[in-house]
Amino acid sequence: MQTNFAPEQLRDPRVAEADRILKRCVHCGLCTAVCSTYVVLGDERDSPRGRIYLIKDMLEKRDEHAPSEQVRHHVDRCLTCLSCMTTCPSGVDYLHLVDAARAEIEERCPRSFKDRMLRRVLAWTIPYPRRFRLALKAVPLARPFIPLLQRFGFKEAAAMLALAPTSAITREARFGGAGTAVTHSERRARVLMLTGCVQPVLRPDINDATIRLLARRGVDVVVAHGTGCCGGIVQHMGQEKDAQYLAKRNIDVWWKEIGRGEIDAIIVNASGCGTTVKDYGHMLRGDPAYADRAERVSSLAKDVSEFLYEYQLGAPERWSSLRVAYHSACSLQHGQRIHDEPRALLKQAGFAVLDVPEGHICCGSAGTYNILQPDIAGQLKKRKQDNIRSTRVDVVAAGNIGCITQLTTGLDTPIVHTVELLDWAYGGPVPPGLEHLAQFVTDVPKPRRHVEDFIET
Ligand code: SF4
Ligand code: SF4
C-alpha cells in the first residue's frame, strides 16, 4: 500500500511504525472473510482492510484535523481478535497498527462524558483484584436496575452487571497469593506465574489447578509479591501510559527473581494476558530503562498449555470417556499461534476432543469489548454458543477467563479452563461444576512393580 506521510510526520515513532506496517498491506481483502465484525456487520469499514484504510487516512491527515468520530466508531468496533493476522499473506502487523490508532484516538478525539467515565471506571476497577472484588459485591443490589439502565441508554452498564457472577465470590485462590509452591517430586523446573487480576476473583480454581498440576509434576511455582494485571485491559482501551505502568510493575517484581538465575519460564494461564506479556518487549521498546528487561520477560512468557506440552506430562492418573469441545480463544490461536498444544494435552489425558465449528470467529469477550460493545458481543456470543451446542459434548474447555465468563451464561454445557481438566486427569480434584460427570472418570490402576504381586496365595 502506498503511503503519503511527510518526512517530518515520519519523525514521530508512532507514525513511522504505522507507515512500515501499512506498506506491507497489498489490499487483497483475504482478511475480510475471517473478521468477526465483518461477518456480523457486513460493512467494509468494520473489516481489517477497511480499518487499515481509515487508520492510514487518519494518520496522514493528523496535521490537518483530529481523528473523526467515524474512524473512532469503526476502530472501537474492532475486537483485536487478530484473526486477520493469522490469514494475512503479507504479514501485516495489524495488532500494533490498531494499538497505535487507539492511542492516537484517545489522545486527540475526546469522548463524551459518559464514555470517558465508563472507561475510567473500568480502568480503575478491573485491573485491581481488591477493587474488583468490592465492586462485585455491589452487583446483586444493582442487578434489578438492568432493564432501567437499558431503557435509558446505559446499555454498557447493563452489560457489565449482566456479566458479573450471580452470587458473590467469597473464596480466594488457595495457592494464588504470593509465595512459592515447592514441588514434592524431583524438581525439573522453576517458574514464575502471573495470577492476573480478574481470574483470581472470578474463578480462583483456575490458578489453584495450575499451581497444583505444575507442583505435582516437578515444577516449583513462584507467585511473586506485587505482580498483578498484565495491562492488556487498558491497552485495548487505548490507555497506553496505564498499560506501560502495569507492565513495568510486573517487570520490576519479576526481574528480582529472574536475576537469581533459576527461572525457566513465566507461566500465564489466561491467554489474553499471555499475548500482552509476550508483547512487553514491543510495548516498552522506546524506554531505555525497561526495553532490555521487557524483551527478556517476553521471551520467558509461556502459555500454560505451551509449557506443559513441551514439558511432557506423561500418562494421566485418571481416564475418562468425556467428550470435550475445545474453544480456541482468539488470543491463543491468533495472538500466540498456539493451536494444537491444548488439544494434544487433552487427548493425552484421555478426553475425546472435538473442535467447535467456526473456531476462528471470536466469542465477543475481547477484554472489555463485551461491556463497551454489548450488541455485537451479544451476537457473537450467541453464534459461538450455537456452534458449541452443535457439538453435543459433556464439557467445554478454554484457555482464557474472558471467554469462559462470556460463554458461561446461557450455556447448559459447563465450561472450564483446559488446565482444570488436566489437573483432574493427573490426580487433582473434580473441577467445580463438573461433579455430575465424576462417575465417567476413573482411576488408572497403578502398575504392579514387585514379582510378589503376581503370586497367588
Ligand atoms: S489480508 Fe493482509 S494484505 Fe490483504 S488486505 Fe488484509 S491486511 Fe492487507
Ligand atoms: S482484529 Fe479481529 S475484529 Fe479487528 S479487524 Fe482483525 S479480524 Fe476484524
CSV table of C-alpha atoms and ligand atoms in Angstrom, one decimal:
chain,number,residue,atom,x,y,z
A,1,MET,CA,0.0,0.0,0.0
A,2,GLN,CA,1.3,3.4,-0.9
A,3,THR,CA,1.5,5.9,1.9
A,4,ASN,CA,1.8,9.7,1.8
A,5,PHE,CA,3.5,10.8,5.0
A,6,ALA,CA,5.6,13.9,5.0
A,7,PRO,CA,9.2,13.4,6.2
A,8,GLU,CA,8.5,15.5,9.4
A,9,GLN,CA,5.5,13.3,10.2
A,10,LEU,CA,7.7,10.2,10.0
A,11,ARG,CA,9.9,11.6,12.8
A,12,ASP,CA,7.1,10.6,15.2
A,13,PRO,CA,7.8,6.9,16.2
A,14,ARG,CA,4.1,6.2,16.1
A,15,VAL,CA,3.7,7.3,12.5
A,16,ALA,CA,6.9,5.7,11.4
A,17,GLU,CA,5.8,2.4,12.8
A,18,ALA,CA,2.3,2.7,11.2
A,19,ASP,CA,4.0,3.6,7.9
A,20,ARG,CA,6.1,0.4,8.0
A,21,ILE,CA,3.0,-1.7,8.7
A,22,LEU,CA,0.8,0.0,6.2
A,23,LYS,CA,3.3,-0.5,3.4
A,24,ARG,CA,3.0,-4.3,3.8
A,25,CYS,CA,-0.7,-4.4,3.0
A,26,VAL,CA,-1.5,-5.3,-0.6
A,27,HIS,CA,-5.2,-4.7,0.0
A,28,CYS,CA,-6.1,-8.2,-1.2
A,29,GLY,CA,-9.0,-8.4,1.2
A,30,LEU,CA,-8.3,-12.0,2.3
A,31,CYS,CA,-8.6,-10.9,5.9
A,32,THR,CA,-12.2,-9.7,5.4
A,33,ALA,CA,-13.8,-13.1,5.3
A,34,VAL,CA,-12.3,-14.2,8.6
A,35,CYS,CA,-13.0,-10.9,10.5
A,36,SER,CA,-15.6,-11.4,13.3
A,37,THR,CA,-17.1,-7.9,13.0
A,38,TYR,CA,-17.3,-8.0,9.2
A,39,VAL,CA,-19.0,-11.4,9.4
A,40,VAL,CA,-21.6,-9.9,11.8
A,41,LEU,CA,-22.0,-6.4,10.4
A,42,GLY,CA,-21.1,-6.8,6.7
A,43,ASP,CA,-19.6,-3.3,6.4
A,44,GLU,CA,-16.2,-2.9,4.8
A,45,ARG,CA,-15.3,-0.2,7.3
A,46,ASP,CA,-15.7,-2.9,10.0
A,47,SER,CA,-13.2,-5.2,8.3
A,48,PRO,CA,-9.4,-5.2,8.7
A,49,ARG,CA,-8.9,-3.8,5.3
A,50,GLY,CA,-11.5,-1.1,5.8
A,51,ARG,CA,-10.0,-0.1,9.2
A,52,ILE,CA,-6.5,-0.1,7.7
A,53,TYR,CA,-7.6,2.5,5.1
A,54,LEU,CA,-9.3,4.6,7.8
A,55,ILE,CA,-6.2,4.5,10.1
A,56,LYS,CA,-4.0,5.4,7.2
A,57,ASP,CA,-6.1,8.4,6.3
A,58,MET,CA,-6.4,9.5,9.9
A,59,LEU,CA,-2.6,9.5,10.4
A,60,GLU,CA,-1.8,11.1,7.1
A,61,LYS,CA,-4.2,14.0,7.8
A,62,ARG,CA,-3.3,14.3,11.5
A,63,ASP,CA,-1.8,17.8,11.0
A,64,GLU,CA,-5.0,19.0,9.3
A,65,HIS,CA,-7.6,17.7,11.7
A,66,ALA,CA,-8.2,15.4,14.7
A,67,PRO,CA,-9.4,11.9,14.2
A,68,SER,CA,-13.0,11.8,13.2
A,69,GLU,CA,-15.8,10.2,15.2
A,70,GLN,CA,-16.3,7.9,12.2
A,71,VAL,CA,-12.8,6.5,12.5
A,72,ARG,CA,-13.2,6.1,16.2
A,73,HIS,CA,-16.5,4.3,15.8
A,74,HIS,CA,-15.1,1.6,13.5
A,75,VAL,CA,-11.8,1.2,15.4
A,76,ASP,CA,-13.8,0.9,18.6
A,77,ARG,CA,-15.7,-1.9,17.0
A,78,CYS,CA,-12.6,-4.0,16.4
A,79,LEU,CA,-12.3,-6.9,18.8
A,80,THR,CA,-8.5,-7.2,18.5
A,81,CYS,CA,-9.2,-10.9,17.9
A,82,LEU,CA,-6.3,-10.9,15.4
A,83,SER,CA,-8.0,-13.4,13.1
A,84,CYS,CA,-6.9,-11.1,10.3
A,85,MET,CA,-3.3,-11.5,11.2
A,86,THR,CA,-3.5,-15.3,11.0
A,87,THR,CA,-4.9,-15.1,7.5
A,88,CYS,CA,-2.9,-12.2,6.0
A,89,PRO,CA,-0.4,-13.5,3.4
A,90,SER,CA,1.7,-10.3,3.6
A,91,GLY,CA,2.3,-10.4,7.4
A,92,VAL,CA,0.6,-7.1,8.1
A,93,ASP,CA,1.1,-6.4,11.8
A,94,TYR,CA,-2.4,-5.3,12.4
A,95,LEU,CA,-2.1,-5.5,16.2
A,96,HIS,CA,0.5,-2.8,16.5
A,97,LEU,CA,-1.3,-0.7,13.9
A,98,VAL,CA,-4.6,-0.7,15.8
A,99,ASP,CA,-2.8,-0.2,19.1
A,100,ALA,CA,-1.2,3.0,17.6
A,101,ALA,CA,-4.6,4.1,16.2
A,102,ARG,CA,-6.3,3.6,19.6
A,103,ALA,CA,-3.6,5.7,21.4
A,104,GLU,CA,-4.0,8.4,18.7
A,105,ILE,CA,-7.7,8.4,19.1
A,106,GLU,CA,-7.6,8.5,22.9
A,107,GLU,CA,-5.2,11.5,22.8
A,108,ARG,CA,-6.9,13.5,20.1
A,109,CYS,CA,-10.6,12.6,19.7
A,110,PRO,CA,-12.4,13.5,23.0
A,111,ARG,CA,-15.1,11.1,24.0
A,112,SER,CA,-18.5,12.0,25.6
A,113,PHE,CA,-18.6,12.5,29.3
A,114,LYS,CA,-20.5,9.2,29.7
A,115,ASP,CA,-18.0,7.2,27.6
A,116,ARG,CA,-15.0,8.7,29.5
A,117,MET,CA,-16.5,8.0,32.9
A,118,LEU,CA,-17.3,4.4,31.9
A,119,ARG,CA,-13.7,3.8,30.6
A,120,ARG,CA,-12.2,5.4,33.7
A,121,VAL,CA,-14.3,3.2,36.0
A,122,LEU,CA,-13.3,0.1,34.0
A,123,ALA,CA,-9.6,1.0,34.1
A,124,TRP,CA,-9.8,1.9,37.8
A,125,THR,CA,-11.6,-1.3,38.8
A,126,ILE,CA,-10.9,-4.4,36.7
A,127,PRO,CA,-7.1,-4.4,36.9
A,128,TYR,CA,-7.1,-4.3,40.7
A,129,PRO,CA,-8.5,-7.5,42.3
A,130,ARG,CA,-9.4,-5.9,45.6
A,131,ARG,CA,-11.4,-3.1,44.0
A,132,PHE,CA,-12.9,-5.6,41.5
A,133,ARG,CA,-14.0,-7.9,44.3
A,134,LEU,CA,-15.5,-5.0,46.2
A,135,ALA,CA,-17.4,-3.9,43.0
A,136,LEU,CA,-18.7,-7.4,42.5
A,137,LYS,CA,-20.2,-7.3,46.0
A,138,ALA,CA,-22.4,-4.4,44.9
A,139,VAL,CA,-23.7,-6.2,41.8
A,140,PRO,CA,-26.6,-8.1,43.5
A,141,LEU,CA,-28.0,-4.7,44.7
A,142,ALA,CA,-27.7,-3.1,41.2
A,143,ARG,CA,-28.8,-6.1,39.1
A,144,PRO,CA,-32.6,-5.3,39.4
A,145,PHE,CA,-31.9,-2.0,37.6
A,146,ILE,CA,-30.6,-3.7,34.4
A,147,PRO,CA,-33.9,-3.1,32.4
A,148,LEU,CA,-34.0,0.5,33.6
A,149,LEU,CA,-30.4,1.1,32.5
A,150,GLN,CA,-31.1,-0.5,29.1
A,151,ARG,CA,-34.2,1.7,28.7
A,152,PHE,CA,-32.3,4.9,29.4
A,153,GLY,CA,-29.4,4.2,27.1
A,154,PHE,CA,-26.9,2.9,29.7
A,155,LYS,CA,-26.5,-0.4,27.8
A,156,GLU,CA,-22.8,-0.7,28.7
A,157,ALA,CA,-23.5,-0.5,32.4
A,158,ALA,CA,-26.3,-3.0,32.0
A,159,ALA,CA,-23.9,-5.4,30.1
A,160,MET,CA,-21.4,-5.0,32.9
A,161,LEU,CA,-24.0,-6.1,35.5
A,162,ALA,CA,-25.3,-8.9,33.4
A,163,LEU,CA,-21.7,-10.3,33.0
A,164,ALA,CA,-21.0,-10.3,36.7
A,165,PRO,CA,-21.5,-13.7,38.5
A,166,THR,CA,-24.9,-14.1,40.1
A,167,SER,CA,-23.6,-14.9,43.5
A,168,ALA,CA,-20.7,-13.1,45.2
A,169,ILE,CA,-17.4,-14.9,45.1
A,170,THR,CA,-16.0,-15.1,48.6
A,171,ARG,CA,-13.3,-17.7,48.2
A,172,GLU,CA,-9.8,-16.5,47.4
A,173,ALA,CA,-7.4,-18.8,45.4
A,174,ARG,CA,-5.9,-21.3,47.8
A,175,PHE,CA,-2.4,-21.0,46.3
A,176,GLY,CA,-3.0,-17.7,44.4
A,177,GLY,CA,-1.4,-15.3,46.9
A,178,ALA,CA,2.3,-14.5,46.8
A,179,GLY,CA,4.7,-17.3,47.7
A,180,THR,CA,6.3,-20.4,46.3
A,181,ALA,CA,4.6,-23.8,45.8
A,182,VAL,CA,7.5,-26.2,46.2
A,183,THR,CA,7.2,-29.5,44.4
A,184,HIS,CA,7.3,-32.7,46.4
A,185,SER,CA,8.6,-34.6,43.4
A,186,GLU,CA,12.1,-34.4,41.9
A,187,ARG,CA,12.4,-30.8,40.7
A,188,ARG,CA,12.6,-30.4,36.9
A,189,ALA,CA,11.8,-26.7,36.5
A,190,ARG,CA,11.2,-23.5,38.4
A,191,VAL,CA,8.7,-21.0,37.0
A,192,LEU,CA,7.1,-17.6,37.8
A,193,MET,CA,3.4,-17.5,37.4
A,194,LEU,CA,1.2,-14.5,36.6
A,195,THR,CA,-2.0,-14.9,38.7
A,196,GLY,CA,-3.7,-11.9,37.0
A,197,CYS,CA,-6.4,-9.6,38.1
A,198,VAL,CA,-9.9,-10.8,37.0
A,199,GLN,CA,-9.2,-14.5,37.1
A,200,PRO,CA,-8.4,-14.9,40.8
A,201,VAL,CA,-11.6,-13.1,41.7
A,202,LEU,CA,-14.0,-14.7,39.2
A,203,ARG,CA,-12.5,-18.3,39.1
A,204,PRO,CA,-9.9,-18.8,41.8
A,205,ASP,CA,-9.9,-22.6,41.0
A,206,ILE,CA,-8.0,-22.0,37.7
A,207,ASN,CA,-4.9,-20.7,39.4
A,208,ASP,CA,-5.2,-23.4,42.1
A,209,ALA,CA,-5.4,-26.1,39.4
A,210,THR,CA,-2.4,-24.7,37.5
A,211,ILE,CA,-0.2,-24.5,40.6
A,212,ARG,CA,-1.3,-27.9,41.8
A,213,LEU,CA,-0.7,-29.6,38.5
A,214,LEU,CA,2.8,-28.0,38.0
A,215,ALA,CA,3.9,-28.6,41.5
A,216,ARG,CA,2.7,-32.2,41.4
A,217,ARG,CA,4.8,-32.8,38.3
A,218,GLY,CA,8.1,-31.5,39.5
A,219,VAL,CA,7.8,-27.7,38.9
A,220,ASP,CA,8.4,-25.1,41.6
A,221,VAL,CA,5.9,-22.3,41.1
A,222,VAL,CA,6.7,-18.8,42.3
A,223,VAL,CA,4.0,-16.2,42.6
A,224,ALA,CA,5.9,-13.0,43.2
A,225,HIS,CA,4.5,-10.4,45.6
A,226,GLY,CA,3.5,-7.2,43.8
A,227,THR,CA,2.5,-8.6,40.3
A,228,GLY,CA,-1.0,-8.1,39.0
A,229,CYS,CA,-2.8,-7.1,35.9
A,230,CYS,CA,-0.7,-7.5,32.7
A,231,GLY,CA,-2.0,-4.2,31.3
A,232,GLY,CA,-4.0,-5.7,28.4
A,233,ILE,CA,-7.3,-4.4,29.6
A,234,VAL,CA,-6.3,-0.8,29.5
A,235,GLN,CA,-4.0,-1.2,26.4
A,236,HIS,CA,-7.1,-2.3,24.4
A,237,MET,CA,-8.9,0.8,25.5
A,238,GLY,CA,-6.0,2.9,24.1
A,239,GLN,CA,-4.7,3.9,27.5
A,240,GLU,CA,-1.1,3.4,26.6
A,241,LYS,CA,0.5,5.0,29.7
A,242,ASP,CA,-1.6,3.0,32.1
A,243,ALA,CA,-0.7,-0.2,30.2
A,244,GLN,CA,3.0,0.6,30.4
A,245,TYR,CA,2.7,1.4,34.1
A,246,LEU,CA,1.2,-2.0,34.8
A,247,ALA,CA,3.8,-3.8,32.6
A,248,LYS,CA,6.7,-2.1,34.4
A,249,ARG,CA,5.3,-3.0,37.7
A,250,ASN,CA,5.3,-6.7,36.7
A,251,ILE,CA,8.7,-6.5,35.2
A,252,ASP,CA,10.2,-4.8,38.3
A,253,VAL,CA,9.0,-7.6,40.5
A,254,TRP,CA,9.8,-10.5,38.2
A,255,TRP,CA,13.3,-9.1,37.5
A,256,LYS,CA,14.4,-9.7,41.1
A,257,GLU,CA,13.5,-13.4,40.6
A,258,ILE,CA,15.0,-13.6,37.1
A,259,GLY,CA,18.2,-12.0,38.4
A,260,ARG,CA,18.7,-15.0,40.8
A,261,GLY,CA,19.0,-17.0,37.6
A,262,GLU,CA,16.8,-20.0,38.2
A,263,ILE,CA,13.6,-19.2,36.3
A,264,ASP,CA,12.8,-21.4,33.3
A,265,ALA,CA,9.6,-19.6,32.2
A,266,ILE,CA,6.9,-17.2,33.2
A,267,ILE,CA,3.6,-19.1,33.1
A,268,VAL,CA,0.4,-17.3,32.1
A,269,ASN,CA,-2.8,-19.2,32.2
A,270,ALA,CA,-5.1,-16.5,30.7
A,271,SER,CA,-4.3,-16.3,27.0
A,272,GLY,CA,-5.4,-12.6,26.7
A,273,CYS,CA,-2.8,-11.8,29.4
A,274,GLY,CA,-0.2,-14.1,27.8
A,275,THR,CA,-0.5,-12.2,24.5
A,276,THR,CA,0.1,-8.9,26.3
A,277,VAL,CA,3.1,-10.2,28.4
A,278,LYS,CA,4.7,-11.6,25.2
A,279,ASP,CA,4.4,-8.1,23.7
A,280,TYR,CA,6.1,-6.3,26.6
A,281,GLY,CA,9.3,-6.1,24.5
A,282,HIS,CA,7.4,-4.2,21.9
A,283,MET,CA,5.4,-2.1,24.3
A,284,LEU,CA,8.5,-0.8,26.1
A,285,ARG,CA,10.9,-0.7,23.2
A,286,GLY,CA,11.3,3.0,23.4
A,287,ASP,CA,12.1,3.1,27.1
A,288,PRO,CA,15.8,2.7,27.6
A,289,ALA,CA,15.3,1.8,31.3
A,290,TYR,CA,13.0,-1.1,30.5
A,291,ALA,CA,13.5,-2.2,26.9
A,292,ASP,CA,16.0,-5.0,27.5
A,293,ARG,CA,14.3,-6.3,30.6
A,294,ALA,CA,10.9,-6.2,28.9
A,295,GLU,CA,12.3,-8.2,25.9
A,296,ARG,CA,13.7,-10.8,28.3
A,297,VAL,CA,10.4,-11.1,30.2
A,298,SER,CA,8.5,-11.5,26.9
A,299,SER,CA,10.9,-14.2,25.8
A,300,LEU,CA,10.3,-16.2,29.0
A,301,ALA,CA,6.5,-15.9,28.9
A,302,LYS,CA,4.7,-19.1,28.0
A,303,ASP,CA,1.0,-20.0,28.0
A,304,VAL,CA,0.5,-22.9,30.4
A,305,SER,CA,-0.5,-25.2,27.6
A,306,GLU,CA,2.6,-24.3,25.6
A,307,PHE,CA,4.8,-25.0,28.7
A,308,LEU,CA,3.0,-28.3,29.6
A,309,TYR,CA,3.2,-29.6,26.0
A,310,GLU,CA,7.0,-29.1,25.9
A,311,TYR,CA,7.4,-30.3,29.4
A,312,GLN,CA,5.8,-33.7,28.7
A,313,LEU,CA,3.3,-34.6,31.4
A,314,GLY,CA,3.3,-38.4,30.7
A,315,ALA,CA,0.4,-40.7,31.2
A,316,PRO,CA,-2.6,-39.5,33.3
A,317,GLU,CA,-3.6,-41.0,36.6
A,318,ARG,CA,-7.3,-41.0,35.7
A,319,TRP,CA,-9.1,-42.0,32.5
A,320,SER,CA,-12.3,-40.6,31.2
A,321,SER,CA,-14.8,-41.1,28.5
A,322,LEU,CA,-15.8,-37.4,28.5
A,323,ARG,CA,-16.4,-35.5,25.2
A,324,VAL,CA,-14.7,-32.1,25.4
A,325,ALA,CA,-15.3,-29.3,22.9
A,326,TYR,CA,-12.1,-27.2,22.8
A,327,HIS,CA,-12.9,-23.5,22.4
A,328,SER,CA,-9.8,-21.9,21.0
A,329,ALA,CA,-9.5,-18.4,22.4
A,330,CYS,CA,-8.5,-15.8,19.8
A,331,SER,CA,-5.6,-14.6,21.9
A,332,LEU,CA,-4.3,-18.1,22.0
A,333,GLN,CA,-4.9,-19.2,18.4
A,334,HIS,CA,-4.3,-15.8,16.7
A,335,GLY,CA,-2.4,-13.8,19.2
A,336,GLN,CA,0.1,-16.5,20.3
A,337,ARG,CA,-0.4,-19.0,17.4
A,338,ILE,CA,-1.0,-21.9,19.8
A,339,HIS,CA,-3.4,-24.3,18.1
A,340,ASP,CA,-2.6,-27.9,18.7
A,341,GLU,CA,-0.9,-28.0,22.1
A,342,PRO,CA,-4.1,-27.7,24.3
A,343,ARG,CA,-5.9,-30.3,22.1
A,344,ALA,CA,-2.9,-32.7,22.3
A,345,LEU,CA,-2.7,-32.3,26.1
A,346,LEU,CA,-6.4,-33.0,26.5
A,347,LYS,CA,-6.2,-36.1,24.2
A,348,GLN,CA,-3.2,-37.4,26.0
A,349,ALA,CA,-5.1,-37.0,29.3
A,350,GLY,CA,-7.8,-39.3,27.8
A,351,PHE,CA,-10.5,-36.9,26.8
A,352,ALA,CA,-12.3,-37.1,23.4
A,353,VAL,CA,-11.6,-33.7,21.9
A,354,LEU,CA,-13.9,-32.0,19.4
A,355,ASP,CA,-13.4,-28.7,17.6
A,356,VAL,CA,-16.1,-26.0,17.8
A,357,PRO,CA,-17.3,-25.1,14.2
A,358,GLU,CA,-16.3,-21.6,13.1
A,359,GLY,CA,-13.5,-21.8,15.6
A,360,HIS,CA,-11.7,-18.8,14.1
A,361,ILE,CA,-14.6,-16.4,15.0
A,362,CYS,CA,-14.4,-14.6,18.3
A,363,CYS,CA,-16.9,-15.2,21.1
A,364,GLY,CA,-17.2,-11.5,21.7
A,365,SER,CA,-15.4,-11.3,25.0
A,366,ALA,CA,-12.2,-9.5,24.0
A,367,GLY,CA,-11.2,-7.7,27.2
A,368,THR,CA,-13.9,-5.1,27.9
A,369,TYR,CA,-15.4,-5.4,24.5
A,370,ASN,CA,-18.5,-7.2,25.8
A,371,ILE,CA,-19.1,-4.2,28.1
A,372,LEU,CA,-18.3,-1.4,25.6
A,373,GLN,CA,-19.9,-3.1,22.5
A,374,PRO,CA,-22.6,-5.2,24.0
A,375,ASP,CA,-24.7,-5.6,20.9
A,376,ILE,CA,-22.0,-7.0,18.7
A,377,ALA,CA,-20.6,-9.0,21.6
A,378,GLY,CA,-24.1,-10.5,22.2
A,379,GLN,CA,-24.4,-11.6,18.6
A,380,LEU,CA,-21.0,-13.2,18.6
A,381,LYS,CA,-21.8,-14.9,21.9
A,382,LYS,CA,-25.0,-16.4,20.5
A,383,ARG,CA,-23.2,-17.6,17.4
A,384,LYS,CA,-20.5,-19.2,19.4
A,385,GLN,CA,-22.9,-20.9,21.9
A,386,ASP,CA,-24.9,-22.3,19.0
A,387,ASN,CA,-21.8,-23.7,17.5
A,388,ILE,CA,-20.8,-25.2,20.8
A,389,ARG,CA,-24.3,-26.8,21.2
A,390,SER,CA,-24.0,-28.4,17.8
A,391,THR,CA,-21.0,-30.5,19.2
A,392,ARG,CA,-23.2,-32.2,21.9
A,393,VAL,CA,-20.3,-32.5,24.3
A,394,ASP,CA,-20.1,-33.1,28.1
A,395,VAL,CA,-17.9,-30.1,28.8
A,396,VAL,CA,-16.2,-27.2,27.1
A,397,ALA,CA,-12.5,-26.3,27.7
A,398,ALA,CA,-11.0,-22.9,27.0
A,399,GLY,CA,-7.7,-21.2,27.9
A,400,ASN,CA,-8.9,-17.7,28.7
A,401,ILE,CA,-11.0,-16.4,31.6
A,402,GLY,CA,-12.6,-13.8,29.3
A,403,CYS,CA,-14.1,-16.4,27.0
A,404,ILE,CA,-15.2,-18.5,30.0
A,405,THR,CA,-17.0,-15.6,31.6
A,406,GLN,CA,-18.6,-14.6,28.3
A,407,LEU,CA,-19.8,-18.0,27.3
A,408,THR,CA,-21.0,-19.4,30.7
A,409,THR,CA,-24.3,-17.5,31.0
A,410,GLY,CA,-27.0,-19.2,28.8
A,411,LEU,CA,-25.0,-22.3,28.0
A,412,ASP,CA,-26.2,-25.6,29.6
A,413,THR,CA,-22.8,-27.3,29.0
A,414,PRO,CA,-20.3,-26.4,31.7
A,415,ILE,CA,-17.2,-24.6,30.6
A,416,VAL,CA,-13.9,-24.8,32.4
A,417,HIS,CA,-10.3,-24.0,31.8
A,418,THR,CA,-8.2,-26.6,30.0
A,419,VAL,CA,-5.8,-26.8,32.9
A,420,GLU,CA,-8.6,-27.7,35.3
A,421,LEU,CA,-9.4,-30.8,33.2
A,422,LEU,CA,-5.7,-31.7,33.0
A,423,ASP,CA,-5.3,-31.2,36.8
A,424,TRP,CA,-8.2,-33.6,37.3
A,425,ALA,CA,-6.8,-36.2,34.9
A,426,TYR,CA,-3.4,-36.0,36.6
A,427,GLY,CA,-4.7,-36.5,40.2
A,428,GLY,CA,-6.4,-33.3,41.2
A,429,PRO,CA,-9.9,-32.8,42.5
A,430,VAL,CA,-13.1,-32.6,40.3
A,431,PRO,CA,-13.3,-29.1,38.8
A,432,PRO,CA,-16.2,-27.1,40.4
A,433,GLY,CA,-19.3,-27.6,38.2
A,434,LEU,CA,-18.3,-31.0,36.9
A,435,GLU,CA,-19.3,-33.1,39.9
A,436,HIS,CA,-22.1,-34.7,37.9
A,437,LEU,CA,-19.5,-36.0,35.5
A,438,ALA,CA,-17.2,-37.6,38.1
A,439,GLN,CA,-18.7,-41.0,37.5
A,440,PHE,CA,-17.2,-41.0,34.0
A,441,VAL,CA,-13.7,-40.5,35.2
A,442,THR,CA,-11.9,-43.5,36.8
A,443,ASP,CA,-8.5,-44.0,38.4
A,444,VAL,CA,-6.0,-45.8,36.2
A,445,PRO,CA,-4.7,-48.9,38.1
A,446,LYS,CA,-1.2,-48.4,39.2
A,447,PRO,CA,1.2,-50.9,37.6
A,448,ARG,CA,2.4,-53.7,39.9
A,449,ARG,CA,6.1,-53.4,40.5
A,450,HIS,CA,7.0,-56.5,42.5
A,451,VAL,CA,7.1,-60.1,41.4
A,452,GLU,CA,5.3,-61.0,44.7
A,453,ASP,CA,2.3,-59.1,43.4
A,454,PHE,CA,1.8,-61.7,40.7
A,455,ILE,CA,2.0,-64.7,43.1
A,456,GLU,CA,-1.4,-66.1,44.0
A,457,THR,CA,-1.6,-67.2,47.6
B,1,SF4,S1,-5.0,-9.9,4.1
B,1,SF4,FE1,-3.3,-8.6,4.7
B,1,SF4,S2,-2.5,-7.7,2.8
B,1,SF4,FE2,-4.6,-8.4,2.4
B,1,SF4,S3,-5.9,-6.7,2.8
B,1,SF4,FE3,-5.8,-7.9,4.7
B,1,SF4,S4,-4.2,-6.9,5.8
B,1,SF4,FE4,-3.9,-6.2,3.7
B,2,SF4,S1,-8.7,-7.9,14.9
B,2,SF4,FE1,-10.5,-9.1,14.6
B,2,SF4,S2,-12.2,-7.7,14.6
B,2,SF4,FE2,-10.3,-6.5,14.4
B,2,SF4,S3,-10.1,-6.2,12.2
B,2,SF4,FE3,-8.9,-8.0,12.7
B,2,SF4,S4,-10.3,-9.8,12.4
B,2,SF4,FE4,-11.5,-7.9,12.5
